[in-house]
CSV table of C-alpha atoms in Angstrom, one decimal:
chain,number,residue,atom,x,y,z
A,1,MET,CA,-37.2,19.1,-79.3
A,2,VAL,CA,-39.8,18.9,-82.0
A,3,HIS,CA,-43.4,18.3,-81.0
A,4,GLN,CA,-43.6,14.7,-82.2
A,5,ASP,CA,-40.7,13.7,-80.0
A,6,ASP,CA,-42.4,15.0,-76.7
A,7,SER,CA,-43.9,11.6,-75.7
A,8,PHE,CA,-40.6,9.9,-76.5
A,9,ILE,CA,-38.6,12.3,-74.4
A,10,ARG,CA,-41.0,12.1,-71.5
A,11,GLU,CA,-40.7,8.3,-71.4
A,12,VAL,CA,-36.9,8.5,-71.6
A,13,ASN,CA,-36.6,11.2,-68.9
A,14,GLU,CA,-38.6,9.0,-66.5
A,15,GLU,CA,-36.0,6.2,-66.9
A,16,LEU,CA,-33.1,8.7,-66.7
A,17,ARG,CA,-34.4,10.0,-63.4
A,18,SER,CA,-34.2,6.4,-62.1
A,19,ASP,CA,-30.5,6.4,-63.2
A,20,GLN,CA,-31.1,3.7,-65.8
A,21,MET,CA,-29.1,5.1,-68.8
A,22,ARG,CA,-27.9,1.6,-69.7
A,23,LEU,CA,-31.5,0.6,-70.3
A,24,VAL,CA,-32.1,3.6,-72.5
A,25,TRP,CA,-29.2,2.5,-74.7
A,26,LYS,CA,-30.6,-1.0,-74.9
A,27,ARG,CA,-34.0,0.3,-75.9
A,28,PHE,CA,-33.0,3.1,-78.3
A,29,GLY,CA,-29.4,2.6,-79.2
A,30,ARG,CA,-29.9,0.4,-82.3
A,31,ILE,CA,-32.6,2.8,-83.6
A,32,LEU,CA,-30.2,5.7,-83.3
A,33,ILE,CA,-27.4,3.8,-84.9
A,34,GLY,CA,-29.7,2.6,-87.7
A,35,ALA,CA,-30.7,6.1,-88.5
A,36,ALA,CA,-27.2,7.3,-88.5
A,37,VAL,CA,-26.0,4.5,-90.8
A,38,LEU,CA,-28.5,5.7,-93.4
A,39,VAL,CA,-26.5,8.9,-93.7
A,40,VAL,CA,-23.3,6.9,-94.4
A,41,LEU,CA,-25.1,4.7,-96.9
A,42,GLY,CA,-26.4,7.8,-98.6
A,43,THR,CA,-22.9,9.1,-98.9
A,44,ILE,CA,-21.7,5.8,-100.3
A,45,GLY,CA,-24.5,5.8,-102.8
A,46,LYS,CA,-23.7,9.3,-104.0
A,47,VAL,CA,-20.0,8.6,-104.4
A,48,GLY,CA,-20.8,5.3,-106.0
A,49,TYR,CA,-23.1,6.9,-108.5
A,50,ASP,CA,-20.6,9.5,-109.5
A,51,TYR,CA,-18.0,6.9,-109.9
A,52,TRP,CA,-20.3,4.7,-112.0
A,53,ARG,CA,-21.5,7.6,-114.2
A,54,ASP,CA,-18.0,8.4,-115.3
A,55,SER,CA,-17.4,4.8,-116.4
A,56,GLU,CA,-18.1,3.3,-119.8
A,57,ALA,CA,-21.4,1.6,-120.0
A,58,SER,CA,-20.9,-2.2,-120.1
A,59,ALA,CA,-22.3,-5.5,-119.2
A,60,ALA,CA,-20.8,-5.1,-115.7
A,61,GLY,CA,-23.4,-2.4,-115.0
A,62,ASP,CA,-26.3,-4.8,-115.8
A,63,LYS,CA,-24.6,-7.5,-113.6
A,64,PHE,CA,-24.2,-5.0,-110.7
A,65,LEU,CA,-27.9,-4.0,-110.9
A,66,ALA,CA,-28.9,-7.6,-111.1
A,67,ALA,CA,-26.9,-8.3,-107.9
A,68,LEU,CA,-28.6,-5.4,-106.1
A,69,THR,CA,-32.0,-6.8,-107.2
A,70,LEU,CA,-31.1,-10.2,-105.8
A,71,ALA,CA,-30.1,-8.6,-102.5
A,72,ARG,CA,-33.3,-6.6,-102.3
A,73,ASP,CA,-35.3,-9.7,-103.0
A,74,GLY,CA,-33.7,-11.5,-100.1
A,75,LYS,CA,-31.5,-13.8,-102.2
A,76,LYS,CA,-28.4,-13.1,-100.3
A,77,ASP,CA,-26.3,-16.1,-101.3
A,78,GLU,CA,-27.0,-15.4,-105.0
A,79,ALA,CA,-26.3,-11.7,-104.6
A,80,LEU,CA,-23.0,-12.4,-102.9
A,81,ALA,CA,-22.0,-14.8,-105.6
A,82,ALA,CA,-22.8,-12.3,-108.3
A,83,LEU,CA,-20.9,-9.5,-106.5
A,84,THR,CA,-17.9,-11.8,-106.0
A,85,ASP,CA,-17.8,-12.4,-109.8
A,86,LEU,CA,-17.9,-8.6,-110.3
A,87,GLU,CA,-15.0,-8.2,-107.8
A,88,LYS,CA,-12.9,-10.5,-109.9
A,89,ASP,CA,-14.0,-9.7,-113.4
A,90,GLY,CA,-15.9,-6.4,-113.3
A,91,PHE,CA,-15.3,-3.5,-115.6
A,92,GLY,CA,-14.2,0.0,-114.4
A,93,SER,CA,-15.7,1.0,-111.1
A,94,TYR,CA,-17.8,-2.1,-110.5
A,95,PRO,CA,-15.3,-4.3,-108.7
A,96,VAL,CA,-14.9,-1.8,-105.8
A,97,LEU,CA,-18.6,-1.1,-105.7
A,98,ALA,CA,-19.2,-4.8,-105.5
A,99,ARG,CA,-16.8,-5.0,-102.6
A,100,MET,CA,-18.6,-2.3,-100.8
A,101,ARG,CA,-22.0,-3.9,-101.3
A,102,SER,CA,-20.7,-7.4,-100.3
A,103,ALA,CA,-19.4,-6.0,-97.1
A,104,SER,CA,-22.8,-4.4,-96.4
A,105,LEU,CA,-24.5,-7.7,-96.9
A,106,LEU,CA,-22.0,-9.5,-94.7
A,107,ALA,CA,-22.8,-7.0,-91.9
A,108,GLU,CA,-26.3,-8.5,-91.6
A,109,THR,CA,-24.9,-11.8,-90.2
A,110,ASP,CA,-21.2,-11.2,-89.4
A,111,ALA,CA,-20.5,-7.7,-88.0
A,112,GLN,CA,-16.8,-8.4,-87.4
A,113,GLY,CA,-16.3,-9.9,-90.8
A,114,ALA,CA,-17.9,-6.8,-92.3
A,115,VAL,CA,-15.7,-4.5,-90.2
A,116,ASN,CA,-12.7,-6.5,-91.6
A,117,ALA,CA,-13.9,-6.2,-95.1
A,118,PHE,CA,-14.5,-2.4,-94.9
A,119,THR,CA,-11.1,-2.0,-93.3
A,120,VAL,CA,-9.4,-3.8,-96.1
A,121,ILE,CA,-11.2,-1.4,-98.6
A,122,ALA,CA,-10.2,1.6,-96.5
A,123,LYS,CA,-6.5,0.6,-96.7
A,124,ASP,CA,-6.5,-0.2,-100.5
A,125,THR,CA,-4.7,2.7,-102.2
A,126,SER,CA,-6.2,1.6,-105.6
A,127,VAL,CA,-9.6,2.6,-104.4
A,128,PRO,CA,-10.7,6.3,-104.7
A,129,GLN,CA,-10.2,8.2,-101.5
A,130,ALA,CA,-13.9,9.1,-101.1
A,131,LEU,CA,-14.9,5.4,-101.2
A,132,ARG,CA,-12.0,4.5,-98.8
A,133,ASP,CA,-13.3,7.2,-96.3
A,134,ALA,CA,-16.9,5.8,-96.7
A,135,ALA,CA,-15.6,2.3,-96.0
A,136,ARG,CA,-13.8,3.5,-92.9
A,137,LEU,CA,-16.9,5.3,-91.6
A,138,ARG,CA,-19.1,2.2,-92.2
A,139,ALA,CA,-16.6,0.1,-90.2
A,140,ALA,CA,-16.9,2.7,-87.4
A,141,TYR,CA,-20.7,2.5,-87.2
A,142,LEU,CA,-20.5,-1.3,-87.0
A,143,LEU,CA,-17.9,-1.0,-84.2
A,144,VAL,CA,-20.3,1.1,-82.1
A,145,ASP,CA,-22.1,-2.1,-81.1
A,146,THR,CA,-19.2,-4.4,-81.0
A,147,GLY,CA,-16.0,-2.4,-80.3
A,148,THR,CA,-14.4,0.0,-77.9
A,149,TYR,CA,-14.4,3.8,-78.2
A,150,ASP,CA,-10.8,3.6,-79.2
A,151,GLN,CA,-11.5,1.3,-82.0
A,152,VAL,CA,-14.3,3.6,-83.3
A,153,SER,CA,-12.0,6.5,-82.9
A,154,ALA,CA,-9.2,4.8,-84.9
A,155,GLU,CA,-11.6,4.6,-87.9
A,156,ALA,CA,-13.5,7.9,-87.6
A,157,GLU,CA,-11.6,10.6,-85.8
A,158,GLN,CA,-9.4,11.4,-88.8
A,159,LEU,CA,-12.7,12.1,-90.7
A,160,ALA,CA,-14.1,14.5,-88.0
A,161,THR,CA,-11.9,17.5,-89.0
A,162,PRO,CA,-13.5,20.7,-90.2
A,163,GLN,CA,-12.1,20.1,-93.7
A,164,SER,CA,-13.6,16.6,-94.1
A,165,ALA,CA,-16.8,16.2,-96.2
A,166,MET,CA,-17.7,13.3,-93.9
A,167,ARG,CA,-17.2,15.2,-90.6
A,168,HIS,CA,-20.9,15.3,-89.7
A,169,SER,CA,-21.3,11.5,-89.7
A,170,ALA,CA,-17.8,11.0,-88.2
A,171,ARG,CA,-18.6,13.2,-85.2
A,172,GLU,CA,-21.9,11.5,-84.8
A,173,VAL,CA,-20.4,8.0,-84.7
A,174,LEU,CA,-17.8,9.2,-82.2
A,175,GLY,CA,-20.5,10.7,-80.0
A,176,LEU,CA,-22.6,7.5,-80.2
A,177,SER,CA,-19.7,5.4,-79.2
A,178,ALA,CA,-18.9,7.6,-76.2
A,179,PHE,CA,-22.5,7.7,-75.2
A,180,LYS,CA,-22.7,3.9,-75.3
A,181,HIS,CA,-19.6,3.6,-73.1
A,182,GLU,CA,-21.1,6.1,-70.7
A,183,ASP,CA,-18.4,8.7,-71.4
A,184,TYR,CA,-21.0,11.5,-71.4
A,185,ALA,CA,-18.5,14.4,-71.3
A,186,ARG,CA,-16.8,13.2,-74.5
A,187,ALA,CA,-20.2,12.4,-76.1
A,188,LYS,CA,-21.3,16.0,-75.3
A,189,GLU,CA,-18.2,17.4,-76.9
A,190,TRP,CA,-19.0,15.6,-80.2
A,191,PHE,CA,-22.7,16.4,-80.2
A,192,ASP,CA,-21.9,20.1,-79.4
A,193,ALA,CA,-19.5,20.1,-82.4
A,194,ILE,CA,-22.3,18.8,-84.6
A,195,LEU,CA,-24.6,21.6,-83.5
A,196,ALA,CA,-22.0,24.3,-83.8
A,197,ASP,CA,-21.3,23.4,-87.5
A,198,SER,CA,-23.7,25.5,-89.6
A,199,GLU,CA,-23.4,22.9,-92.5
A,200,THR,CA,-24.5,20.0,-90.4
A,201,PRO,CA,-27.5,18.2,-92.1
A,202,ARG,CA,-30.7,18.7,-90.1
A,203,ASN,CA,-31.4,15.1,-89.4
A,204,VAL,CA,-27.9,14.7,-87.9
A,205,ALA,CA,-28.3,17.9,-85.8
A,206,ASN,CA,-31.7,16.7,-84.6
A,207,ARG,CA,-30.3,13.4,-83.4
A,208,ALA,CA,-27.4,15.2,-81.7
A,209,GLN,CA,-29.8,17.5,-79.9
A,210,MET,CA,-31.9,14.5,-78.7
A,211,LEU,CA,-28.9,12.8,-77.3
A,212,LEU,CA,-27.7,16.0,-75.6
A,213,ASP,CA,-31.2,16.2,-74.0
A,214,LEU,CA,-30.8,12.6,-72.8
A,215,ILE,CA,-27.4,13.4,-71.3
A,216,SER,CA,-28.8,16.6,-69.6
A,217,ALA,CA,-31.8,14.8,-68.2
A,218,SER,CA,-29.6,12.0,-66.8
A,219,GLY,CA,-27.9,14.4,-64.4
A,220,LYS,CA,-24.6,12.9,-65.2
A,221,LEU,CA,-23.1,16.2,-66.2
A,222,SER,CA,-23.6,19.7,-64.7
A,223,SER,CA,-25.4,22.2,-66.9
């Protein structure tokens, strides 16, 4: 563990020694998921930018940026209305990007509705495969809090293969779901896979190591 995490780990270890893993999840689970979701959003942003760059510049671009500004300014209803218009009448790549952003905004108040929206995108064969995979992974992260491990696995496990560009985040969301459901052996397998992959981003590897340390400190598994 890095030096700045020492006080955090000491506090967590005290709780784990008291066999209160569930309390650890309640205290830190949302923080871990939030950090992990940033990785997925970064992937969506990169794919979305490449898709946008290849499209002809048009009024739809200005409308999309305006919708993002509305969302950033907290004007959610206006942003959703603008994005809905783009979904119907947008040019080039903008309808699917609007669908992705609408689903992300929906997640703030209706997690299951957002899962459903991302799942629809993931199954839409007219959407580029990279964006379909990103939508599938986003649904999986939302399901960590609301669904079973099997539901998360149904979305993410197919993206956890060595050939997948999204394998790092897919392995992480599977490990988080297993951890939350106290399946520590399975969680350890996914976090070990993250650390064993030399191409794993450092932030993902650091979170995996932290959770492995929590599992080890809990005494739930033998060394």
